[in-house]
Coordinates of C-alpha atoms and ligand atoms in Angstrom, one line a residue:
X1 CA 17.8 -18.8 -99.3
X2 CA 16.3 -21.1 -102.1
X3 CA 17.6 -24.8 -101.9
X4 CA 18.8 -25.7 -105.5
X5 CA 17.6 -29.0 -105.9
X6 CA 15.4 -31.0 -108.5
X7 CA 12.2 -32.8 -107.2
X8 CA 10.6 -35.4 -109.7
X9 CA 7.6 -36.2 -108.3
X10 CA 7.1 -39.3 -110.5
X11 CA 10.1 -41.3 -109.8
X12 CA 10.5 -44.0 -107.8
X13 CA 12.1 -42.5 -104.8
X14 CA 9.3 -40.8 -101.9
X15 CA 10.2 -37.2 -102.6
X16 CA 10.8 -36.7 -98.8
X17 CA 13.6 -39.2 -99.7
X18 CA 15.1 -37.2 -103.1
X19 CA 15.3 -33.7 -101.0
X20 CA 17.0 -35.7 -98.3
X21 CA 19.6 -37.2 -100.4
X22 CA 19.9 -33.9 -102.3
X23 CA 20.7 -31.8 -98.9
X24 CA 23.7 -35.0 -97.9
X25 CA 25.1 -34.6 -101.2
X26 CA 25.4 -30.7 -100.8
X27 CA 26.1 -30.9 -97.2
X28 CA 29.0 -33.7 -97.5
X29 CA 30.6 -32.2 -100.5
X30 CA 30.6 -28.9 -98.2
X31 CA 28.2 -27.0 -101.0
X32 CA 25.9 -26.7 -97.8
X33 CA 28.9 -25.4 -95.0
X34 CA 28.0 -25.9 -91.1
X35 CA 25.8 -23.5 -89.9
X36 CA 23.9 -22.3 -92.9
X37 CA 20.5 -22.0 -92.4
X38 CA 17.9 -24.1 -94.5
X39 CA 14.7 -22.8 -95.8
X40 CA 12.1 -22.6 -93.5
X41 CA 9.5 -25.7 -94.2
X42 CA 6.6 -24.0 -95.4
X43 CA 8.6 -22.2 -97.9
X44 CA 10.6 -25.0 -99.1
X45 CA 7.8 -26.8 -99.5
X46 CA 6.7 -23.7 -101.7
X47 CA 9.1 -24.0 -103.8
X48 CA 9.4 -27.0 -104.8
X49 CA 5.6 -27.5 -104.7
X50 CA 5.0 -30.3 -102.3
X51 CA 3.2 -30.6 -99.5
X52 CA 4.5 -29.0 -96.2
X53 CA 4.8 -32.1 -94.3
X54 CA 7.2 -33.8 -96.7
X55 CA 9.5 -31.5 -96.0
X56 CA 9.1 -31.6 -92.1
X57 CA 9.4 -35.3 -92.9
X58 CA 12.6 -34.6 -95.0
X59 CA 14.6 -32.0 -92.3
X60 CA 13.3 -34.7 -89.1
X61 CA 15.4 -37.8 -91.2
X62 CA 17.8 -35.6 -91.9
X63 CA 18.2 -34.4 -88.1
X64 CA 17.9 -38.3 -87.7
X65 CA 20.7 -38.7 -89.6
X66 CA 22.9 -35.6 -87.6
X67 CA 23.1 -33.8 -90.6
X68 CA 21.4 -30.7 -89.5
X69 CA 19.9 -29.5 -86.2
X70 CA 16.9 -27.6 -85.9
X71 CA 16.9 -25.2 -82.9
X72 CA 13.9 -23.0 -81.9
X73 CA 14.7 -19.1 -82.4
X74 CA 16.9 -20.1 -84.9
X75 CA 15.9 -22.4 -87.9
X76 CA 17.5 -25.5 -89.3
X77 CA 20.8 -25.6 -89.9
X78 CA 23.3 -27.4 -91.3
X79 CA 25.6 -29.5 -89.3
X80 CA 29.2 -30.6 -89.8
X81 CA 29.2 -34.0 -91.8
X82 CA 29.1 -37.6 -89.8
X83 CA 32.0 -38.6 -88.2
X84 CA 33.1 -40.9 -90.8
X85 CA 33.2 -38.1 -93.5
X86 CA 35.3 -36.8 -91.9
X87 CA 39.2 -36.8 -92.5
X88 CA 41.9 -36.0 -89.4
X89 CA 44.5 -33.4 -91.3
X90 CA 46.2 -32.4 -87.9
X91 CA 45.9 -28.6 -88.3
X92 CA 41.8 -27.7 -88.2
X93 CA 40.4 -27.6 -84.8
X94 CA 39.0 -30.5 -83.1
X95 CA 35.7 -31.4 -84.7
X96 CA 34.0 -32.0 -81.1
X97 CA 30.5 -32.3 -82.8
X98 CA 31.6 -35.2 -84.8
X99 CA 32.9 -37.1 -81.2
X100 CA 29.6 -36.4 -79.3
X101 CA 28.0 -40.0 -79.0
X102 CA 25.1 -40.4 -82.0
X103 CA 22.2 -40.1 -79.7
X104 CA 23.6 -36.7 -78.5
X105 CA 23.8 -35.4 -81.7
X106 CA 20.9 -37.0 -82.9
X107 CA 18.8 -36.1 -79.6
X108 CA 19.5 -33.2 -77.6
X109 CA 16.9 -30.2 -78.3
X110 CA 17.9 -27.0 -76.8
X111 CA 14.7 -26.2 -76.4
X112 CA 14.9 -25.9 -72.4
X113 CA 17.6 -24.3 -72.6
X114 CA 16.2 -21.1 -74.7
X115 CA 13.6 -21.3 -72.3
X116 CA 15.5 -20.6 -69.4
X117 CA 17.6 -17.9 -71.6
X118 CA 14.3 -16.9 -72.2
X119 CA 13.0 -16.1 -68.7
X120 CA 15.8 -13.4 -67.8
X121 CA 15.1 -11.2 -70.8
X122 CA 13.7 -7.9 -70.0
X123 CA 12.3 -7.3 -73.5
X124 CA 10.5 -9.7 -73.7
X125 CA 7.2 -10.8 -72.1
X126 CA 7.7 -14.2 -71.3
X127 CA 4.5 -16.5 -71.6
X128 CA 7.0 -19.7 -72.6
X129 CA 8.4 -20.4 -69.4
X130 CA 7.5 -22.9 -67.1
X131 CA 8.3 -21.4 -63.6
X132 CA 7.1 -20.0 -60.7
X133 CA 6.8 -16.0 -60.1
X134 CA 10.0 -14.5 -58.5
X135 CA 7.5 -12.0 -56.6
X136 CA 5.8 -14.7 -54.7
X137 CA 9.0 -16.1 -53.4
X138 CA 9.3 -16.5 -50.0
X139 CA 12.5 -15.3 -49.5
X140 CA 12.0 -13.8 -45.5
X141 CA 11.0 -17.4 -44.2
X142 CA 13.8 -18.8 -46.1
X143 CA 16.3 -16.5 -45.0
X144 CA 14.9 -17.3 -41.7
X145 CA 15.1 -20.8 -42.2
X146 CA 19.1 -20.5 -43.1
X147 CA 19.7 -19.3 -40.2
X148 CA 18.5 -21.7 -37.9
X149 CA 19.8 -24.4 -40.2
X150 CA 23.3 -23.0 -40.4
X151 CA 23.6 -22.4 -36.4
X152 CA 21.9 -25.8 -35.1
X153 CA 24.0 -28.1 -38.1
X154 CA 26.7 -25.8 -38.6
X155 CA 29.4 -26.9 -41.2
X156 CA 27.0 -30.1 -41.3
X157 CA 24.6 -28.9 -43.7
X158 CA 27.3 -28.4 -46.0
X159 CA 28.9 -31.7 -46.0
X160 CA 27.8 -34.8 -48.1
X161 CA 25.0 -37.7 -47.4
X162 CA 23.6 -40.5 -48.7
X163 CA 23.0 -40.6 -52.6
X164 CA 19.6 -41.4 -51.0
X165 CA 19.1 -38.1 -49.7
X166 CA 19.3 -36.2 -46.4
X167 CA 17.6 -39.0 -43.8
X168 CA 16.0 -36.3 -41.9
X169 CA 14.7 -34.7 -45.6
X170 CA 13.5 -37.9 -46.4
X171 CA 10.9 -39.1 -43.4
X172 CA 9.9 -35.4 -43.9
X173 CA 9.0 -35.8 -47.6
X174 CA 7.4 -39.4 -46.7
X175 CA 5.1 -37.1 -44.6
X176 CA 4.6 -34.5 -47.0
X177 CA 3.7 -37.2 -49.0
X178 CA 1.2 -38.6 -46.5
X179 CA -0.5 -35.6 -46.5
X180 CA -1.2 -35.8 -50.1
X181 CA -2.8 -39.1 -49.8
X182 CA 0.4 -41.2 -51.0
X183 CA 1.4 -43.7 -47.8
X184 CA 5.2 -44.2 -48.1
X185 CA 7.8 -44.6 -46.0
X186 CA 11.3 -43.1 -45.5
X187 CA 13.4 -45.8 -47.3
X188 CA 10.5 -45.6 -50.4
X189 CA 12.0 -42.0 -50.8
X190 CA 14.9 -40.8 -53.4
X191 CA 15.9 -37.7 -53.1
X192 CA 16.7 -35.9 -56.3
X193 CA 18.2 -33.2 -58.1
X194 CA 15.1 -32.0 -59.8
X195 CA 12.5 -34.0 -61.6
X196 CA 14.4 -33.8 -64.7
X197 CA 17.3 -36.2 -63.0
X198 CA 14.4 -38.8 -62.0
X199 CA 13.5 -38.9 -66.2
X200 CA 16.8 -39.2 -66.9
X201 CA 17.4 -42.0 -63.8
X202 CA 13.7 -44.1 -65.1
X203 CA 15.4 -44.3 -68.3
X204 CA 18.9 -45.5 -67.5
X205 CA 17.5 -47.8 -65.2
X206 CA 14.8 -49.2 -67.8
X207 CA 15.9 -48.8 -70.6
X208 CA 17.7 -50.4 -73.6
X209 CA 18.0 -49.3 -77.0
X210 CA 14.4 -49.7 -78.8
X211 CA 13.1 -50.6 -75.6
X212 CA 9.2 -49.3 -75.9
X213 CA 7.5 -46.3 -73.6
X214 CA 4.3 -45.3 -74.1
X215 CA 3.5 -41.4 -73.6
X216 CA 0.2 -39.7 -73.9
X217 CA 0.4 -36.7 -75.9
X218 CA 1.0 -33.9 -76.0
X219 CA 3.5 -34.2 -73.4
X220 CA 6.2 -32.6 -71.4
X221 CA 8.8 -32.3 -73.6
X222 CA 11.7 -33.0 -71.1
X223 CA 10.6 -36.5 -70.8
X224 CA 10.5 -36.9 -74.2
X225 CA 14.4 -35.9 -74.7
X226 CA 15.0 -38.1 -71.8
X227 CA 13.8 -41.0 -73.3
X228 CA 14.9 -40.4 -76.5
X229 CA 18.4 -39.9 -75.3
X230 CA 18.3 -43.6 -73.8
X231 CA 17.1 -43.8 -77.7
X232 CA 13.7 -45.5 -76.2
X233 CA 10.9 -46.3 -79.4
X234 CA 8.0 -44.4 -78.2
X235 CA 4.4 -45.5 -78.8
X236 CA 2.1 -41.9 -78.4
X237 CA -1.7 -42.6 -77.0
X238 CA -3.8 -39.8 -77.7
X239 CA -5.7 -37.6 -74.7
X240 CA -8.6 -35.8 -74.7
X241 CA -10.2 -33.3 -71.7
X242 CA -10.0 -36.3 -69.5
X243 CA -6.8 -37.3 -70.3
X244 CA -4.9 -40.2 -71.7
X245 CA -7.4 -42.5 -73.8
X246 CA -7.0 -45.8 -72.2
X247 CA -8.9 -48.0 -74.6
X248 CA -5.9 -47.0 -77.0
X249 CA -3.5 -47.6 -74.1
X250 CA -5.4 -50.8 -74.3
X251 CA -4.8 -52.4 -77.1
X252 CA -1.4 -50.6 -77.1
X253 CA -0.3 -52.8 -74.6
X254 CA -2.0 -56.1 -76.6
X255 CA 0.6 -55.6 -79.2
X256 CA 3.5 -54.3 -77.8
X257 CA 5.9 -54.9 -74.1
X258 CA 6.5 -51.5 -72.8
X259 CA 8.8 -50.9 -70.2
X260 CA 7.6 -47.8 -69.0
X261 CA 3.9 -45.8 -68.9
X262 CA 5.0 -42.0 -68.5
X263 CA 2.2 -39.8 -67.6
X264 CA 1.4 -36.9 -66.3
X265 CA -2.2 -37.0 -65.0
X266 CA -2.7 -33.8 -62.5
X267 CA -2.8 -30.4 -64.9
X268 CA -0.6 -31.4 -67.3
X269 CA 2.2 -29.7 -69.1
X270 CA 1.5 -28.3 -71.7
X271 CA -2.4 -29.0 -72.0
X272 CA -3.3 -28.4 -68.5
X273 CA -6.2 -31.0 -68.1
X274 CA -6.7 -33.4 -65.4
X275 CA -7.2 -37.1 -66.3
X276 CA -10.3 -38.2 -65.1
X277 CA -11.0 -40.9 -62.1
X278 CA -12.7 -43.6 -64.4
X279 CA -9.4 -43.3 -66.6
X280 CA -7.2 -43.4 -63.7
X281 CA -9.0 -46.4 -62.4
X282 CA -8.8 -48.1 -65.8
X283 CA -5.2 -46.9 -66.3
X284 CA -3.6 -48.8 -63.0
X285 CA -5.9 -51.6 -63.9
X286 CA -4.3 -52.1 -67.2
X287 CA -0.4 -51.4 -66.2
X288 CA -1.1 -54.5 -63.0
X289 CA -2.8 -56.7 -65.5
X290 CA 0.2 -56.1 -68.2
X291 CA 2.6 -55.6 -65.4
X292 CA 3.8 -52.1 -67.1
X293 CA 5.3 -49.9 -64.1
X294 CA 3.7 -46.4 -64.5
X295 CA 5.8 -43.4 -64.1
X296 CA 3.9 -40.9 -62.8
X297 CA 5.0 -37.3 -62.8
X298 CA 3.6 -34.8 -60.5
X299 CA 4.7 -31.5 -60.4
X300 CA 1.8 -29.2 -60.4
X301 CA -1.2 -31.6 -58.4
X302 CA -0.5 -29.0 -55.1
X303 CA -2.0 -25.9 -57.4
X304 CA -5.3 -26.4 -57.7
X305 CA -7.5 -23.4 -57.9
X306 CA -10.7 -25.0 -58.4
X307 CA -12.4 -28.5 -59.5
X308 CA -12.3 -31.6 -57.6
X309 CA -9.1 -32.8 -56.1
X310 CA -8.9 -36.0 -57.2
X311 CA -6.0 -38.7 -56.0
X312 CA -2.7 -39.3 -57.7
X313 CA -2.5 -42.7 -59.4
X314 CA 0.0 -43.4 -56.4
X315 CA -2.5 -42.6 -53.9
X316 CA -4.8 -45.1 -55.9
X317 CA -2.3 -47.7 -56.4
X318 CA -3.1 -51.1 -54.8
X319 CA -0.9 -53.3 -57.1
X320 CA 2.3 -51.0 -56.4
X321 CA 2.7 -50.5 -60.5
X322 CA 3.2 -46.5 -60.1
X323 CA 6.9 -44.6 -59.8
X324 CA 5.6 -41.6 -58.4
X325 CA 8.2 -38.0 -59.4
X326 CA 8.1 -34.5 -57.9
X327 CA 9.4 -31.2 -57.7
X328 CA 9.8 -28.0 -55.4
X329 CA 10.2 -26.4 -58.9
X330 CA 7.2 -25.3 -59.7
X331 CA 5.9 -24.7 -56.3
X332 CA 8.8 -23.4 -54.8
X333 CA 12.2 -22.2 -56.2
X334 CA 13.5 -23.9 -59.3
X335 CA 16.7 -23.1 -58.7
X336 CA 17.3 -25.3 -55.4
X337 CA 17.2 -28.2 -57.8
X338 CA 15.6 -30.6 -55.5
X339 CA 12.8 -33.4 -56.6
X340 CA 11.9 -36.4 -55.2
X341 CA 10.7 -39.8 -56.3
X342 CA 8.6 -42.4 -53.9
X343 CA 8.9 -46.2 -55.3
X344 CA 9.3 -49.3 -53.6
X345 CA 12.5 -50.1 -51.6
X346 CA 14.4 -51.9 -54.1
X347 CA 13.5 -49.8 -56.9
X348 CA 15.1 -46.8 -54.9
X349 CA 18.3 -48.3 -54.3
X350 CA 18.6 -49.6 -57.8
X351 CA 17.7 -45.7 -59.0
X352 CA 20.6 -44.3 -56.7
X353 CA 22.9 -46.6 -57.4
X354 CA 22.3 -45.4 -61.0
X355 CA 22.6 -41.9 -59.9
X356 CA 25.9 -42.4 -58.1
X357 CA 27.7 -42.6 -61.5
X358 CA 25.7 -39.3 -62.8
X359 CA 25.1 -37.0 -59.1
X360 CA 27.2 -38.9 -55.9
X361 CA 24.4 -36.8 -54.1
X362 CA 22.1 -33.7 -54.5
X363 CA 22.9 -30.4 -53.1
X364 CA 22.9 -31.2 -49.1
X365 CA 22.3 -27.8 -48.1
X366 CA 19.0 -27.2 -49.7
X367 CA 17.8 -30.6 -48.6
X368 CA 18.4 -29.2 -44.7
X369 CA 16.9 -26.0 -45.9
X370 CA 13.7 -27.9 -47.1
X371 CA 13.4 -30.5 -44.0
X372 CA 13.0 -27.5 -42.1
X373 CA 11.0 -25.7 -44.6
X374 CA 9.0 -28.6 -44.0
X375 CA 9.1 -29.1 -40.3
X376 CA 7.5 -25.7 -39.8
X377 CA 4.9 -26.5 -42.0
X378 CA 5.3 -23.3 -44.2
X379 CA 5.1 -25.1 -47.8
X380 CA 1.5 -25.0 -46.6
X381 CA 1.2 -21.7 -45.8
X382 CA 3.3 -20.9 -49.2
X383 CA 0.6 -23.1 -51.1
X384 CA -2.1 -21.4 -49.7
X385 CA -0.6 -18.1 -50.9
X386 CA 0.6 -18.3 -54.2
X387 CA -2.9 -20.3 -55.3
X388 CA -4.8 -17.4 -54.8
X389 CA -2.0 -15.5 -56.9
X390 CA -2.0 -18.0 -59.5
X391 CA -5.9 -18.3 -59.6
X392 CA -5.8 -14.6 -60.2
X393 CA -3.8 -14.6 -63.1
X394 CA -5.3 -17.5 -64.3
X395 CA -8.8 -15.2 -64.7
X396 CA -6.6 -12.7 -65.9
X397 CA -4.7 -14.4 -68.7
X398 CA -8.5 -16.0 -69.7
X399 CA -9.9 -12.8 -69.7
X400 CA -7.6 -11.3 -71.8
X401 CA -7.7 -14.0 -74.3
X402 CA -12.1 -13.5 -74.5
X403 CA -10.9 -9.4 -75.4
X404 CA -8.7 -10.3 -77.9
X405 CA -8.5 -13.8 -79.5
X406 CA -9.4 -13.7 -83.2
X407 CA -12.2 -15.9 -84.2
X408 CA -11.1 -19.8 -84.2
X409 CA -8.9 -19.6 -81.1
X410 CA -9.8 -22.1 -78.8
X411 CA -8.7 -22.9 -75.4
X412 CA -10.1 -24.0 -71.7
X413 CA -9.6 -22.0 -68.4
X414 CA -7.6 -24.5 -66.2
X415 CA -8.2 -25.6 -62.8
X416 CA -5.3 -25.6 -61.5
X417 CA -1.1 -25.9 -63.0
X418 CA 0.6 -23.1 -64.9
X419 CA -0.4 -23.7 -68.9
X420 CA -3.6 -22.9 -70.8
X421 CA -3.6 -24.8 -74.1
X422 CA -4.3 -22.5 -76.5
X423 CA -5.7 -24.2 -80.3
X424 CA -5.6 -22.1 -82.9
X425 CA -7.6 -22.3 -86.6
X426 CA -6.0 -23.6 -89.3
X427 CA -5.2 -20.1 -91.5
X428 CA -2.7 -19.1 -89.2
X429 CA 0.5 -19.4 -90.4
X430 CA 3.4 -20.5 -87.7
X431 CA 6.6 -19.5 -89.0
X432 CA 4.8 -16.3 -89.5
X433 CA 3.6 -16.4 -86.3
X434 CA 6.8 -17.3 -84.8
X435 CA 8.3 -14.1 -86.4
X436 CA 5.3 -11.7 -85.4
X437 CA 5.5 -12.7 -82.0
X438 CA 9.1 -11.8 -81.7
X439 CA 8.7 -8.7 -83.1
X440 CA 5.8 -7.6 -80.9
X441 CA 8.2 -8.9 -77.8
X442 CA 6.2 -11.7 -76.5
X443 CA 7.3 -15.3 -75.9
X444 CA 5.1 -18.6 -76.0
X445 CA 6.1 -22.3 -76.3
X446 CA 5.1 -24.0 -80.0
X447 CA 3.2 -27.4 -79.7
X448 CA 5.0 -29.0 -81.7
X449 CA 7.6 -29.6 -79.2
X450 CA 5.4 -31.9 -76.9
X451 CA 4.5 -34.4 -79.9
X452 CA 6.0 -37.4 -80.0
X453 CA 6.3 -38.2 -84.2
X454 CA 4.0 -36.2 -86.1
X455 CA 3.7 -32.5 -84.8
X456 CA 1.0 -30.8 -84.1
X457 CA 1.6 -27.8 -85.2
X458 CA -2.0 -25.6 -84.0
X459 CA -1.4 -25.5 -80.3
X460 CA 0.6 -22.9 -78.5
X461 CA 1.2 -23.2 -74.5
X462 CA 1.0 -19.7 -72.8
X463 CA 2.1 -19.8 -68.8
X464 CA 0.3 -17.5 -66.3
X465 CA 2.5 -18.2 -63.4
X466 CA 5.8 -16.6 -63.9
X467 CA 5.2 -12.9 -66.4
X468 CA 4.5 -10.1 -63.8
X469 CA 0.4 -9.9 -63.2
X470 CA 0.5 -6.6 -65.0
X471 CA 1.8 -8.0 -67.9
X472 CA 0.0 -10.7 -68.4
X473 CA -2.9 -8.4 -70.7
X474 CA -0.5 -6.7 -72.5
X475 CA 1.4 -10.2 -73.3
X476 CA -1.6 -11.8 -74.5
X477 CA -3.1 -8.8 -76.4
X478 CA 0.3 -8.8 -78.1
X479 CA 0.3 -12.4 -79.2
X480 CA -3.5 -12.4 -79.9
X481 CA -2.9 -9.4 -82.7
X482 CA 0.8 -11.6 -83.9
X483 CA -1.8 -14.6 -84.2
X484 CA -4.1 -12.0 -86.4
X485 CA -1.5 -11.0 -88.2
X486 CA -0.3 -14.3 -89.0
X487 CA -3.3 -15.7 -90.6
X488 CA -3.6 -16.2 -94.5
X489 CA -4.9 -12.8 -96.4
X490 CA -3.1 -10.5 -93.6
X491 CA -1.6 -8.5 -96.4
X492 CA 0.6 -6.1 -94.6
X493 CA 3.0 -9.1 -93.0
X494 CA 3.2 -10.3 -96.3
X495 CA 6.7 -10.9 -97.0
X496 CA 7.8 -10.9 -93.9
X497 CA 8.0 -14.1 -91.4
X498 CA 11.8 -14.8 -92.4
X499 CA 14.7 -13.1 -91.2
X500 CA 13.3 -12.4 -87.2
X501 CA 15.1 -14.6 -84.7
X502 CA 11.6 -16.2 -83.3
X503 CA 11.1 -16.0 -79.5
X504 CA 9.7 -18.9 -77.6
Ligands
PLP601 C1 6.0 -32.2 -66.1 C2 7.4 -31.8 -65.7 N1 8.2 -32.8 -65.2 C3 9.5 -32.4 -64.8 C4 9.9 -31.1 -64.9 C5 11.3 -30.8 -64.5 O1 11.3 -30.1 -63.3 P1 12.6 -30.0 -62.4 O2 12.9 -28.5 -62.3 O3 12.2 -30.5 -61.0 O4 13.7 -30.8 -62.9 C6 9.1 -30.1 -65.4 C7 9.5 -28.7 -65.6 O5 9.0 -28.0 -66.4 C8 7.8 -30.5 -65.8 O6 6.9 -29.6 -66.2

């Protein structure tokens, strides 16, 4: 569809400004009903002949603003009008959209949630997700585990605990911990129900509206919709191959009172790099002397494949500055739902008595399940396993990329994680690549969606872990020849790149 409006570029008014006010008028006076789907950018931007990002600008104030909602796989489209548009007439259904809380409206991407939609889709090969592989599960040894569980505890494991967590689970993850260099004790430990919850928790504990958190991006896109659910201001510090730049940090933290540092140090998501010791060092030295907690999230540090092993920033932490957050997501099942977070003593109760109001408890059985998991000491032998796996299809999904990346891809092989970080040159175009990619039946997660203000729009993240080894060639060759036919002077996809539901 073309978007009938007038653009003068000499008037007063920024013209992000006269296509947002344009797009209210229509969408208030109903010209624009819910649910129809705007241009994409790019061809807006066409249109009226401007440059692309003023029209990103224009769709992310009007998202701001609740007017539309832009949802991978399926455009931008309109919303109903604000609440206070809106007139009560007693016979049209409830407008629930209008009664979800502005930040709500405003804030929540679906984007995880395709994802996950995503992953059970036999059509597609999925290089988007962020998971483990289902084949490496070790289902036996659980099954095992069960067992002994349910016949020493009996009804027990299925009863509730602490909001704390499982004593017994925790002294078993303050040992796990120990043995990854972190020294904490039992009552340091909060059990939680995924890593996700401990986002949500760090920002309903810390956080007011407008309250700052500094982020280095790209970053994982679940903390950013955490915090900007709690409606945090952000403050982005660049990275590079050895992670966050800490000089910016710096004189970040000379201007401004952040609450919170979030970081993810150890083979990030999405770039998969590994910040550097001297930055680490520098990092802790800067959060103690500002006296900026750091919160440190760790899911991937335990799949290394090669490279140095170097220390979490809680293992280095002498000034006790760092929340440390973890997962059996990534390297074990997903779907038991049980993180952890190590902090001291009265920063764990304050976090569960947060999470009493949101999760009395996590799931009790799985907590039994892992402190025996645990006790037996086969998370280590699982480790051992699925590294070599993972280090395989690492080679693989590098490999494949040398065969068939066009000219001006970039990317680095990754020591360790689930993501390589894939850059690509500047004549490709997205939306056509979003469209290509679905129609060759291979998934991949758009950069944008780790930035914090301005996207960048050249990286895509492509996961090795979780798309069956054989697939893996076939997956990338498939993108790699959507990416060719996606760059500028391609002429046969010429016309196409509207109209597919993207996969991501
Ligand atoms: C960096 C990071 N933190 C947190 C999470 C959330 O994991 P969980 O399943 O434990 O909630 C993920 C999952 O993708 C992640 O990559």
């Amino acid at each position: 569809m073309v978007l009938p409006i007038q653009i003068d570029p000499h008037g007063a008014v920024p013209i992000y400004l006269q296509i947002v006010q344009q797009v209210r008028e229509k969408i208030v006076s109903g010209e624009l009903p819910e649910g129809t789907l705007l241009p994409p950018e790019r061809t807006l931007a066409r249109y009226l002949g401007v440059n692309r990002s003023t029209v990103v600008h224009a769709y992310r104030e009007l998202k701001r603003n609740a007017l539309v909602e832009a949802r991978v796989g399926h455009g931008t489209t309109v919303l109903a009008p604000a609440v206070a548009a809106f007139e009560p007439n007693g016979d049209g259904p409830l407008p629930w959209r209008l009664l979800f809380r502005q930040s709500v409206r405003q804030g929540s991407d679906p984007l995880v949630r395709d994802l996950l939609e995503m992953a059970g889709r036999q059509d597609v090969i999925p290089l988007s997700v962020g998971l483990p592989s289902p084949e490496l599960l070790p289902l036996e040894a659980m099954e095992r585990v069960g067992e002994a569980v349910r016949g020493r505890l009996g009804p027990m494991s299925l009863l509730q605990c602490p909001t704390e967590g499982v004593p017994e689970f925790r002294e078993e993850l303050a040992r796990w911990m120990g043995q990854q260099g972190i020294a904490a004790s039992a009552d340091e430990v909060l059990v939680l129900s995924g890593s996700q919850q401990g986002l949500d928790l760090a920002a309903r504990v810390f956080i007011d509206p407008q309250d700052i958190v500094v982020m280095d991006e790209p970053t994982y896109f679940g903390a950013l919709e955490a915090f900007r659910g709690a409606r945090a201001r952000i403050i982005a510090v660049p990275s590079d191959e050895e992670g966050m730049v800490t000089e910016v940090l710096a004189s970040v933290l000379q201007r401004h009172r952040p609450k919170l540092i979030y970081t993810l140090p150890t083979y990030k998501n999405p770039a998969g790099n590994v910040m550097s010791l001297a930055r680490r060092r520098h990092l802790l030295e800067l959060a103690a002397r500002y006296q900026v907690p750091i919160l440190e999230d760790d899911p991937y540090s335990p799949l290394r494949y090669d490279g140095d092993s170097i220390p979490s920033l809680k293992a280095m932490d002498r000034d006790g500055v760092v929340i440390y957050l973890s997962t059996f997501s990534k390297i074990l099942f997903p779907g038991l739902r049980l993180g952890w977070l190590v902090a001291p003593p009265s920063v764990v109760r304050q976090f569960a008595l947060v999470k009493q109001g949101v999760d009395l408890h996590s799931d009790t059985p799985g907590q039994w399940l892992m402190t025996e998991f645990l006790r037996e000491g086969l998370l280590t032998r699982h480790l051992a396993e699925v590294r070599r796996h993972y280090a395989r299809r690492r080679d693989l999904m590098h490999r494949a990329l040398q065969g068939t990346a066009p000219e001006g891809v970039h990317w680095q092989r990754p020591q360790g994680g689930f993501y390589v970080w894939c850059r690509l040159p500047p004549q490709v175009e997205r939306s056509r690549l979003v469209a290509a990619a679905a129609e060759a039946g291979v998934s991949f997660l758009p950069g944008w969606s780790c930035y914090v203000e301005d996207p960048d729009d050249s990286f895509i993240r492509l996961n090795f872990s979780f798309p069956p080894e054989d697939r893996i060639e076939t997956g990338v060759a498939r993108l790699m020849e959507a990416v060719a036919r996606s760059s500028a002077g391609f002429r046969s996809m010429a016309g196409r790149g509207t109209g597919t539901r993207p996969i991501v």
